PDB file of C-alpha atoms and ligand atoms in Angstrom:
ATOM      1  CA  UNK A   1      41.965   7.429  -0.552  1.00  0.00           C
ATOM      2  CA  UNK A   2      39.433   5.186  -2.412  1.00  0.00           C
ATOM      3  CA  UNK A   3      35.902   5.739  -0.808  1.00  0.00           C
ATOM      4  CA  UNK A   4      34.148   2.604  -2.203  1.00  0.00           C
ATOM      5  CA  UNK A   5      30.739   2.519  -3.530  1.00  0.00           C
ATOM      6  CA  UNK A   6      27.159   1.942  -2.479  1.00  0.00           C
ATOM      7  CA  UNK A   7      24.558   0.743  -5.011  1.00  0.00           C
ATOM      8  CA  UNK A   8      21.043   0.456  -3.538  1.00  0.00           C
ATOM      9  CA  UNK A   9      19.394  -2.273  -5.643  1.00  0.00           C
ATOM     10  CA  UNK A  10      15.648  -2.927  -6.019  1.00  0.00           C
ATOM     11  CA  UNK A  11      15.125  -6.791  -5.924  1.00  0.00           C
ATOM     12  CA  UNK A  12      11.527  -6.634  -7.170  1.00  0.00           C
ATOM     13  CA  UNK A  13       8.575  -8.172  -5.399  1.00  0.00           C
ATOM     14  CA  UNK A  14       9.628 -11.765  -4.612  1.00  0.00           C
ATOM     15  CA  UNK A  15       9.746 -13.626  -8.012  1.00  0.00           C
ATOM     16  CA  UNK A  16      13.336 -13.836  -8.807  1.00  0.00           C
ATOM     17  CA  UNK A  17      12.831 -13.131 -12.474  1.00  0.00           C
ATOM     18  CA  UNK A  18      11.504  -9.765 -11.600  1.00  0.00           C
ATOM     19  CA  UNK A  19      14.855  -8.092 -10.665  1.00  0.00           C
ATOM     20  CA  UNK A  20      16.310  -5.795 -13.457  1.00  0.00           C
ATOM     21  CA  UNK A  21      19.209  -6.849 -15.600  1.00  0.00           C
ATOM     22  CA  UNK A  22      21.026  -3.807 -14.164  1.00  0.00           C
ATOM     23  CA  UNK A  23      20.323  -5.121 -10.675  1.00  0.00           C
ATOM     24  CA  UNK A  24      21.824  -8.565 -11.636  1.00  0.00           C
ATOM     25  CA  UNK A  25      24.830  -6.733 -13.052  1.00  0.00           C
ATOM     26  CA  UNK A  26      25.359  -4.685  -9.737  1.00  0.00           C
ATOM     27  CA  UNK A  27      25.113  -8.070  -7.865  1.00  0.00           C
ATOM     28  CA  UNK A  28      27.801  -9.643 -10.041  1.00  0.00           C
ATOM     29  CA  UNK A  29      30.129  -6.609  -9.424  1.00  0.00           C
ATOM     30  CA  UNK A  30      29.482  -6.609  -5.541  1.00  0.00           C
ATOM     31  CA  UNK A  31      32.083  -7.202  -2.946  1.00  0.00           C
ATOM     32  CA  UNK A  32      29.555  -7.236  -0.207  1.00  0.00           C
ATOM     33  CA  UNK A  33      25.689  -7.623  -0.275  1.00  0.00           C
ATOM     34  CA  UNK A  34      23.446  -6.402   2.509  1.00  0.00           C
ATOM     35  CA  UNK A  35      20.022  -8.026   2.103  1.00  0.00           C
ATOM     36  CA  UNK A  36      16.392  -7.772   3.566  1.00  0.00           C
ATOM     37  CA  UNK A  37      13.846 -10.327   4.594  1.00  0.00           C
ATOM     38  CA  UNK A  38      11.716 -10.013   1.468  1.00  0.00           C
ATOM     39  CA  UNK A  39      14.436 -10.624  -0.958  1.00  0.00           C
ATOM     40  CA  UNK A  40      14.710 -14.120  -2.337  1.00  0.00           C
ATOM     41  CA  UNK A  41      17.849 -16.027  -1.272  1.00  0.00           C
ATOM     42  CA  UNK A  42      18.024 -17.290  -4.937  1.00  0.00           C
ATOM     43  CA  UNK A  43      19.294 -13.851  -6.123  1.00  0.00           C
ATOM     44  CA  UNK A  44      22.297 -13.995  -3.819  1.00  0.00           C
ATOM     45  CA  UNK A  45      23.676 -16.685  -6.365  1.00  0.00           C
ATOM     46  CA  UNK A  46      24.320 -13.934  -8.691  1.00  0.00           C
ATOM     47  CA  UNK A  47      27.066 -12.686  -6.337  1.00  0.00           C
ATOM     48  CA  UNK A  48      28.892 -15.984  -5.530  1.00  0.00           C
ATOM     49  CA  UNK A  49      32.100 -14.282  -4.274  1.00  0.00           C
ATOM     50  CA  UNK A  50      30.553 -11.436  -2.179  1.00  0.00           C
ATOM     51  CA  UNK A  51      30.363 -11.261   1.381  1.00  0.00           C
ATOM     52  CA  UNK A  52      26.487 -11.682   2.298  1.00  0.00           C
ATOM     53  CA  UNK A  53      25.120 -10.082   5.170  1.00  0.00           C
ATOM     54  CA  UNK A  54      21.266 -10.533   6.304  1.00  0.00           C
ATOM     55  CA  UNK A  55      20.201  -7.268   7.839  1.00  0.00           C
ATOM     56  CA  UNK A  56      16.390  -7.707   7.654  1.00  0.00           C
ATOM     57  CA  UNK A  57      13.907  -8.786  10.297  1.00  0.00           C
ATOM     58  CA  UNK A  58      13.021 -12.513  10.662  1.00  0.00           C
ATOM     59  CA  UNK A  59      11.754 -14.487  13.637  1.00  0.00           C
ATOM     60  CA  UNK A  60      14.602 -15.855  15.693  1.00  0.00           C
ATOM     61  CA  UNK A  61      17.199 -13.837  13.964  1.00  0.00           C
ATOM     62  CA  UNK A  62      19.244 -10.885  15.253  1.00  0.00           C
ATOM     63  CA  UNK A  63      17.580  -7.745  14.120  1.00  0.00           C
ATOM     64  CA  UNK A  64      19.919  -4.722  12.831  1.00  0.00           C
ATOM     65  CA  UNK A  65      18.840  -1.248  13.583  1.00  0.00           C
ATOM     66  CA  UNK A  66      18.818   1.156  10.881  1.00  0.00           C
ATOM     67  CA  UNK A  67      21.744   2.982  12.321  1.00  0.00           C
ATOM     68  CA  UNK A  68      23.762  -0.260  12.332  1.00  0.00           C
ATOM     69  CA  UNK A  69      22.971  -0.891   8.677  1.00  0.00           C
ATOM     70  CA  UNK A  70      24.078   2.644   7.936  1.00  0.00           C
ATOM     71  CA  UNK A  71      27.442   2.048   9.771  1.00  0.00           C
ATOM     72  CA  UNK A  72      28.020  -1.259   8.230  1.00  0.00           C
ATOM     73  CA  UNK A  73      27.520   0.318   4.572  1.00  0.00           C
ATOM     74  CA  UNK A  74      30.036   3.018   5.474  1.00  0.00           C
ATOM     75  CA  UNK A  75      32.549   0.772   7.025  1.00  0.00           C
ATOM     76  CA  UNK A  76      32.663  -1.576   4.265  1.00  0.00           C
ATOM     77  CA  UNK A  77      32.556   1.043   1.505  1.00  0.00           C
ATOM     78  CA  UNK A  78      35.444   2.970   2.992  1.00  0.00           C
ATOM     79  CA  UNK A  79      37.527  -0.135   2.777  1.00  0.00           C
ATOM     80  CA  UNK A  80      37.070   0.713  -0.935  1.00  0.00           C
ATOM     81  CA  UNK A  81      34.554  -2.012  -1.521  1.00  0.00           C
ATOM     82  CA  UNK A  82      31.450  -2.181  -3.628  1.00  0.00           C
ATOM     83  CA  UNK A  83      28.656  -2.552  -1.231  1.00  0.00           C
ATOM     84  CA  UNK A  84      25.126  -3.671  -2.893  1.00  0.00           C
ATOM     85  CA  UNK A  85      22.192  -2.889  -0.597  1.00  0.00           C
ATOM     86  CA  UNK A  86      19.588  -5.308  -1.855  1.00  0.00           C
ATOM     87  CA  UNK A  87      16.013  -4.292  -1.036  1.00  0.00           C
ATOM     88  CA  UNK A  88      12.472  -5.894  -1.659  1.00  0.00           C
ATOM     89  CA  UNK A  89      10.507  -4.014  -4.464  1.00  0.00           C
ATOM     90  CA  UNK A  90      11.852  -0.558  -5.355  1.00  0.00           C
ATOM     91  CA  UNK A  91      14.213   1.103  -2.826  1.00  0.00           C
ATOM     92  CA  UNK A  92      12.544   4.340  -3.049  1.00  0.00           C
ATOM     93  CA  UNK A  93       8.988   3.049  -2.084  1.00  0.00           C
ATOM     94  CA  UNK A  94       8.977   2.741   1.575  1.00  0.00           C
ATOM     95  CA  UNK A  95      12.416   1.329   1.530  1.00  0.00           C
ATOM     96  CA  UNK A  96      14.646   3.821   3.150  1.00  0.00           C
ATOM     97  CA  UNK A  97      17.002   3.622   0.106  1.00  0.00           C
ATOM     98  CA  UNK A  98      17.141   7.398  -0.002  1.00  0.00           C
ATOM     99  CA  UNK A  99      18.194   7.544   3.598  1.00  0.00           C
ATOM    100  CA  UNK A 100      20.964   5.114   3.299  1.00  0.00           C
ATOM    101  CA  UNK A 101      22.445   6.848   0.246  1.00  0.00           C
ATOM    102  CA  UNK A 102      22.271  10.185   2.005  1.00  0.00           C
ATOM    103  CA  UNK A 103      24.157   8.720   5.072  1.00  0.00           C
ATOM    104  CA  UNK A 104      26.924   7.035   2.856  1.00  0.00           C
ATOM    105  CA  UNK A 105      27.292  10.184   0.768  1.00  0.00           C
ATOM    106  CA  UNK A 106      27.946  12.187   3.791  1.00  0.00           C
ATOM    107  CA  UNK A 107      31.082  10.108   4.275  1.00  0.00           C
ATOM    108  CA  UNK A 108      32.313  10.556   0.737  1.00  0.00           C
ATOM    109  CA  UNK A 109      31.011   7.306  -0.590  1.00  0.00           C
ATOM    110  CA  UNK A 110      30.035   7.185  -4.179  1.00  0.00           C
ATOM    111  CA  UNK A 111      26.245   6.390  -4.367  1.00  0.00           C
ATOM    112  CA  UNK A 112      23.980   5.008  -7.078  1.00  0.00           C
ATOM    113  CA  UNK A 113      20.457   3.387  -7.209  1.00  0.00           C
ATOM    114  CA  UNK A 114      19.122   0.683  -9.434  1.00  0.00           C
ATOM    115  CA  UNK A 115      15.333   1.046  -9.355  1.00  0.00           C
ATOM    116  CA  UNK A 116      13.231  -1.983  -8.851  1.00  0.00           C
ATOM    117  CA  UNK A 117       9.787  -3.222  -9.462  1.00  0.00           C
ATOM    118  CA  UNK A 118       7.556  -2.254  -6.549  1.00  0.00           C
ATOM    119  CA  UNK A 119       5.390  -4.702  -4.963  1.00  0.00           C
ATOM    120  CA  UNK A 120       2.773  -1.727  -5.047  1.00  0.00           C
ATOM    121  CA  UNK A 121       2.220  -2.118  -8.613  1.00  0.00           C
ATOM    122  CA  UNK A 122       3.362  -5.751  -9.443  1.00  0.00           C
ATOM    123  CA  UNK A 123       1.672  -7.592  -6.619  1.00  0.00           C
ATOM    124  CA  UNK A 124      -1.764  -6.378  -7.690  1.00  0.00           C
ATOM    125  CA  UNK A 125      -0.846  -7.069 -11.502  1.00  0.00           C
ATOM    126  CA  UNK A 126       0.201 -10.477 -10.514  1.00  0.00           C
ATOM    127  CA  UNK A 127      -3.577 -11.048  -9.826  1.00  0.00           C
ATOM    128  CA  UNK A 128      -4.824  -9.344 -12.967  1.00  0.00           C
ATOM    129  CA  UNK A 129      -5.593  -6.067 -10.925  1.00  0.00           C
ATOM    130  CA  UNK A 130      -4.534  -2.883 -12.756  1.00  0.00           C
ATOM    131  CA  UNK A 131      -4.076   0.171 -10.627  1.00  0.00           C
ATOM    132  CA  UNK A 132      -5.525   2.382 -13.417  1.00  0.00           C
ATOM    133  CA  UNK A 133      -8.147   1.373 -15.941  1.00  0.00           C
ATOM    134  CA  UNK A 134     -10.327   3.420 -18.236  1.00  0.00           C
ATOM    135  CA  UNK A 135     -13.697   4.031 -16.645  1.00  0.00           C
ATOM    136  CA  UNK A 136     -12.512   2.608 -13.343  1.00  0.00           C
ATOM    137  CA  UNK A 137      -9.623   4.700 -11.979  1.00  0.00           C
ATOM    138  CA  UNK A 138      -7.799   7.569 -13.355  1.00  0.00           C
ATOM    139  CA  UNK A 139      -5.102   7.604 -10.583  1.00  0.00           C
ATOM    140  CA  UNK A 140      -3.670   5.686  -7.572  1.00  0.00           C
ATOM    141  CA  UNK A 141      -2.472   6.243  -4.115  1.00  0.00           C
ATOM    142  CA  UNK A 142       0.338   4.316  -2.618  1.00  0.00           C
ATOM    143  CA  UNK A 143       0.225   4.565   1.194  1.00  0.00           C
ATOM    144  CA  UNK A 144       1.863   3.007   4.151  1.00  0.00           C
ATOM    145  CA  UNK A 145      -0.399   1.600   6.790  1.00  0.00           C
ATOM    146  CA  UNK A 146       2.319   2.205   9.426  1.00  0.00           C
ATOM    147  CA  UNK A 147       4.041   5.652   9.716  1.00  0.00           C
ATOM    148  CA  UNK A 148       7.335   6.128  11.639  1.00  0.00           C
ATOM    149  CA  UNK A 149       4.938   6.725  14.819  1.00  0.00           C
ATOM    150  CA  UNK A 150       3.316   3.296  14.189  1.00  0.00           C
ATOM    151  CA  UNK A 151       0.234   5.096  13.341  1.00  0.00           C
ATOM    152  CA  UNK A 152      -1.979   4.867  10.123  1.00  0.00           C
ATOM    153  CA  UNK A 153      -1.124   7.555   7.652  1.00  0.00           C
ATOM    154  CA  UNK A 154      -3.658  10.380   7.662  1.00  0.00           C
ATOM    155  CA  UNK A 155      -3.469  10.166   3.854  1.00  0.00           C
ATOM    156  CA  UNK A 156      -5.728   7.083   3.956  1.00  0.00           C
ATOM    157  CA  UNK A 157      -8.731   9.271   5.129  1.00  0.00           C
ATOM    158  CA  UNK A 158      -7.909  11.616   2.244  1.00  0.00           C
ATOM    159  CA  UNK A 159      -7.685   8.770  -0.216  1.00  0.00           C
ATOM    160  CA  UNK A 160     -11.032   7.264   0.923  1.00  0.00           C
ATOM    161  CA  UNK A 161     -12.686  10.593  -0.373  1.00  0.00           C
ATOM    162  CA  UNK A 162     -11.250  10.034  -3.826  1.00  0.00           C
ATOM    163  CA  UNK A 163     -12.197   7.893  -6.795  1.00  0.00           C
ATOM    164  CA  UNK A 164      -8.598   6.691  -7.005  1.00  0.00           C
ATOM    165  CA  UNK A 165      -7.401   3.122  -6.514  1.00  0.00           C
ATOM    166  CA  UNK A 166      -5.761   2.905  -3.024  1.00  0.00           C
ATOM    167  CA  UNK A 167      -2.850   0.573  -2.546  1.00  0.00           C
ATOM    168  CA  UNK A 168      -1.846   0.197   1.120  1.00  0.00           C
ATOM    169  CA  UNK A 169       1.429  -1.486   2.209  1.00  0.00           C
ATOM    170  CA  UNK A 170       2.157  -2.671   5.874  1.00  0.00           C
ATOM    171  CA  UNK A 171      -1.610  -2.105   6.617  1.00  0.00           C
ATOM    172  CA  UNK A 172      -2.603  -5.618   7.782  1.00  0.00           C
ATOM    173  CA  UNK A 173      -2.488  -4.576  11.483  1.00  0.00           C
ATOM    174  CA  UNK A 174      -4.749  -1.681  10.817  1.00  0.00           C
ATOM    175  CA  UNK A 175      -7.149  -3.342   8.410  1.00  0.00           C
ATOM    176  CA  UNK A 176     -10.297  -2.681  10.562  1.00  0.00           C
ATOM    177  CA  UNK A 177      -9.372   1.062  11.072  1.00  0.00           C
ATOM    178  CA  UNK A 178      -8.776   1.307   7.375  1.00  0.00           C
ATOM    179  CA  UNK A 179     -12.183  -0.162   6.371  1.00  0.00           C
ATOM    180  CA  UNK A 180     -13.716   2.190   8.898  1.00  0.00           C
ATOM    181  CA  UNK A 181     -12.512   5.158   7.163  1.00  0.00           C
ATOM    182  CA  UNK A 182     -13.904   3.964   3.706  1.00  0.00           C
ATOM    183  CA  UNK A 183     -17.203   3.007   5.553  1.00  0.00           C
ATOM    184  CA  UNK A 184     -17.259   6.744   6.687  1.00  0.00           C
ATOM    185  CA  UNK A 185     -17.476   7.956   3.203  1.00  0.00           C
ATOM    186  CA  UNK A 186     -20.342   5.453   2.447  1.00  0.00           C
ATOM    187  CA  UNK A 187     -17.990   3.001   0.461  1.00  0.00           C
ATOM    188  CA  UNK A 188     -19.184  -0.239   1.967  1.00  0.00           C
ATOM    189  CA  UNK A 189     -19.554  -1.797  -1.552  1.00  0.00           C
ATOM    190  CA  UNK A 190     -16.235  -0.778  -2.800  1.00  0.00           C
ATOM    191  CA  UNK A 191     -14.286  -3.926  -3.884  1.00  0.00           C
ATOM    192  CA  UNK A 192     -11.058  -4.874  -1.898  1.00  0.00           C
ATOM    193  CA  UNK A 193      -8.385  -7.348  -2.481  1.00  0.00           C
ATOM    194  CA  UNK A 194      -5.702  -8.413  -0.151  1.00  0.00           C
ATOM    195  CA  UNK A 195      -2.743 -10.280  -1.615  1.00  0.00           C
ATOM    196  CA  UNK A 196      -0.192 -11.998   0.492  1.00  0.00           C
ATOM    197  CA  UNK A 197       3.244 -13.066  -0.800  1.00  0.00           C
ATOM    198  CA  UNK A 198       2.540 -11.795  -4.145  1.00  0.00           C
ATOM    199  CA  UNK A 199       4.505 -13.240  -7.072  1.00  0.00           C
ATOM    200  CA  UNK A 200       5.892 -16.017  -5.093  1.00  0.00           C
ATOM    201  CA  UNK A 201       4.824 -19.737  -4.703  1.00  0.00           C
ATOM    202  CA  UNK A 202       3.250 -18.778  -1.526  1.00  0.00           C
ATOM    203  CA  UNK A 203       0.806 -16.184  -3.078  1.00  0.00           C
ATOM    204  CA  UNK A 204      -2.530 -16.075  -1.567  1.00  0.00           C
ATOM    205  CA  UNK A 205      -5.591 -13.701  -2.222  1.00  0.00           C
ATOM    206  CA  UNK A 206      -8.684 -12.747  -0.617  1.00  0.00           C
ATOM    207  CA  UNK A 207     -11.397 -10.448  -2.140  1.00  0.00           C
ATOM    208  CA  UNK A 208     -14.448  -8.837  -0.755  1.00  0.00           C
ATOM    209  CA  UNK A 209     -15.791  -5.448  -0.137  1.00  0.00           C
ATOM    210  CA  UNK A 210     -15.016  -2.506   2.328  1.00  0.00           C
ATOM    211  CA  UNK A 211     -18.075  -3.968   4.330  1.00  0.00           C
ATOM    212  CA  UNK A 212     -16.871  -7.698   4.343  1.00  0.00           C
ATOM    213  CA  UNK A 213     -13.116  -7.656   4.057  1.00  0.00           C
ATOM    214  CA  UNK A 214     -11.985  -7.675   7.649  1.00  0.00           C
ATOM    215  CA  UNK A 215     -14.037 -10.862   8.342  1.00  0.00           C
ATOM    216  CA  UNK A 216     -12.819 -12.468   5.053  1.00  0.00           C
ATOM    217  CA  UNK A 217      -9.100 -11.715   5.814  1.00  0.00           C
ATOM    218  CA  UNK A 218      -9.483 -13.328   9.206  1.00  0.00           C
ATOM    219  CA  UNK A 219     -11.437 -16.366   7.779  1.00  0.00           C
ATOM    220  CA  UNK A 220      -8.691 -16.890   5.349  1.00  0.00           C
ATOM    221  CA  UNK A 221      -5.811 -16.025   7.638  1.00  0.00           C
ATOM    222  CA  UNK A 222      -4.290 -13.324   5.355  1.00  0.00           C
ATOM    223  CA  UNK A 223      -1.322 -11.744   7.006  1.00  0.00           C
ATOM    224  CA  UNK A 224       1.844 -10.002   6.245  1.00  0.00           C
ATOM    225  CA  UNK A 225       3.614  -9.520   3.923  1.00  0.00           C
ATOM    226  CA  UNK A 226       0.504  -8.285   2.236  1.00  0.00           C
ATOM    227  CA  UNK A 227      -0.917  -5.568  -0.042  1.00  0.00           C
ATOM    228  CA  UNK A 228      -4.367  -4.095   0.508  1.00  0.00           C
ATOM    229  CA  UNK A 229      -5.943  -2.796  -2.950  1.00  0.00           C
ATOM    230  CA  UNK A 230      -9.197  -0.936  -2.630  1.00  0.00           C
ATOM    231  CA  UNK A 231     -11.187   0.427  -5.638  1.00  0.00           C
ATOM    232  CA  UNK A 232     -13.277  -0.591  -8.704  1.00  0.00           C
ATOM    233  CA  UNK A 233     -10.300  -1.943 -10.501  1.00  0.00           C
ATOM    234  CA  UNK A 234     -10.324  -5.073  -8.333  1.00  0.00           C
ATOM    235  CA  UNK A 235     -13.379  -6.264 -10.448  1.00  0.00           C
ATOM    236  CA  UNK A 236     -10.928  -6.508 -13.508  1.00  0.00           C
ATOM    237  CA  UNK A 237      -9.588  -9.747 -12.095  1.00  0.00           C
ATOM    238  CA  UNK A 238     -12.966 -11.331 -12.261  1.00  0.00           C
ATOM    239  CA  UNK A 239     -13.867  -9.741 -15.688  1.00  0.00           C
ATOM    240  CA  UNK A 240     -10.759 -11.512 -17.072  1.00  0.00           C
ATOM    241  CA  UNK A 241     -11.843 -14.767 -15.468  1.00  0.00           C
ATOM    242  CA  UNK A 242     -15.545 -14.387 -16.766  1.00  0.00           C
ATOM    243  CA  UNK A 243     -14.172 -13.513 -20.385  1.00  0.00           C
ATOM    244  CA  UNK A 244     -11.944 -16.681 -20.283  1.00  0.00           C
ATOM    245  CA  UNK A 245     -14.729 -18.822 -18.928  1.00  0.00           C
ATOM    246  CA  UNK A 246     -17.189 -17.604 -21.558  1.00  0.00           C
ATOM    247  CA  UNK A 247     -14.502 -18.033 -24.457  1.00  0.00           C
ATOM    248  CA  UNK A 248     -13.815 -21.741 -23.230  1.00  0.00           C
ATOM    249  CA  UNK A 249     -17.547 -22.536 -23.056  1.00  0.00           C
ATOM    250  CA  UNK A 250     -18.070 -21.084 -26.735  1.00  0.00           C
ATOM    251  CA  UNK A 251     -15.145 -23.205 -27.871  1.00  0.00           C
ATOM    252  CA  UNK A 252     -16.614 -26.426 -26.253  1.00  0.00           C
ATOM    253  CA  UNK A 253     -19.984 -25.640 -27.930  1.00  0.00           C
ATOM    254  CA  UNK A 254     -18.469 -25.298 -31.248  1.00  0.00           C
ATOM    255  CA  UNK A 255     -16.398 -28.320 -30.802  1.00  0.00           C
ATOM    256  CA  UNK A 256     -19.674 -30.419 -30.116  1.00  0.00           C
ATOM    257  CA  UNK A 257     -21.372 -28.903 -33.063  1.00  0.00           C
ATOM    258  CA  UNK A 258     -18.480 -30.170 -35.619  1.00  0.00           C
TER     259      UNK A 258
HETATM  260  C1  LIG B   1       9.045  -2.046   3.806  1.00  0.00           C
HETATM  261  S1  LIG B   1       7.768  -2.083   2.606  1.00  0.00           S
HETATM  262  C2  LIG B   1       8.883  -2.079   1.373  1.00  0.00           C
HETATM  263  C3  LIG B   1       8.266  -1.896  -0.129  1.00  0.00           C
HETATM  264  C4  LIG B   1       9.139  -2.166  -1.275  1.00  0.00           C
HETATM  265  N1  LIG B   1      10.054  -1.240  -1.257  1.00  0.00           N
HETATM  266  C5  LIG B   1       8.491  -2.086  -2.473  1.00  0.00           C
HETATM  267  O1  LIG B   1       8.506  -1.223  -3.364  1.00  0.00           O
HETATM  268  O2  LIG B   1       7.572  -3.090  -2.752  1.00  0.00           O
HETATM  269  C6  LIG B   1       7.290  -3.740   2.874  1.00  0.00           C
HETATM  270  C7  LIG B   1       5.870  -3.962   2.460  1.00  0.00           C
HETATM  271  O3  LIG B   1       5.675  -4.182   1.163  1.00  0.00           O
HETATM  272  C8  LIG B   1       4.576  -5.127   0.944  1.00  0.00           C
HETATM  273  N2  LIG B   1       5.104  -6.222   0.037  1.00  0.00           N
HETATM  274  C9  LIG B   1       6.281  -6.264  -0.405  1.00  0.00           C
HETATM  275  N3  LIG B   1       6.540  -7.457  -1.004  1.00  0.00           N
HETATM  276  C10 LIG B   1       5.352  -8.018  -1.101  1.00  0.00           C
HETATM  277  C11 LIG B   1       4.787  -9.220  -1.626  1.00  0.00           C
HETATM  278  N4  LIG B   1       5.558  -9.970  -2.474  1.00  0.00           N
HETATM  279  N5  LIG B   1       3.449  -9.622  -1.556  1.00  0.00           N
HETATM  280  C12 LIG B   1       2.702  -8.744  -0.711  1.00  0.00           C
HETATM  281  N6  LIG B   1       3.140  -7.645  -0.107  1.00  0.00           N
HETATM  282  C13 LIG B   1       4.348  -7.337  -0.453  1.00  0.00           C
HETATM  283  C14 LIG B   1       4.009  -5.493   2.277  1.00  0.00           C
HETATM  284  O4  LIG B   1       2.927  -4.587   2.575  1.00  0.00           O
HETATM  285  C15 LIG B   1       5.280  -5.296   3.080  1.00  0.00           C
HETATM  286  O5  LIG B   1       4.821  -5.171   4.347  1.00  0.00           O
END
């Protein structure tokens, strides 16, 4: 009996060009595509003949529970079909990709994963914020703001004690609590950036410090989906802008002299 196949594919952070070639090939071979809310609909065009099922959470839409998604994967795969589970970013970074693979494998379904470009690195990068930089940060944490118990991860308090860059996903509803943990460590002046809808046409950024960011986020109406970046590396964005500005200024002066 043919048990079908599940390929869990990372769609990248939002910009359709940021999916991998291997991800596109998997979509072209799919019989069924199950996709999430943070996945661009444009990517579905790579799978014109496949059955497409939206299983994400969107206002006004029926919302699938994880168990239902697992059942759907197994049901379609055991018909001998190739199921592609298309997920935002990388499927193994807060993406439940591993859980879905385990579930399908337990039913004899062949499983595979195509890594994706995680929003945790690419969304800061889209704003010229590197997660490591010589002299600014030697390492980085990627932490969820909302654990299974809907609480802030205890790792945030540990990360606040380090010199590392701290990247927090799903943390907007706990922004005050997060900033408080950094204030407790005397980090009021540490730079912070919040990037909403990174790498898409709706991208929006707000910058500040641990002391000011909560107020600024409210003022600029920053909300989900967003990434919070805390650390000296946030300055890099301004450094680049300043260097470009100085260069242009010099060019104008040279031009005036000629
Ligand atoms: C369930 S997690 C999935 C993360 C995903 N697997 C990844 O590697 O990017 C969803 C969270 O990722 C962050 N996120 C994903 N895409 C984003 C984007 N384009 N801009 C800002 N934040 C994003 C937000 O914090 C969002 O709430």
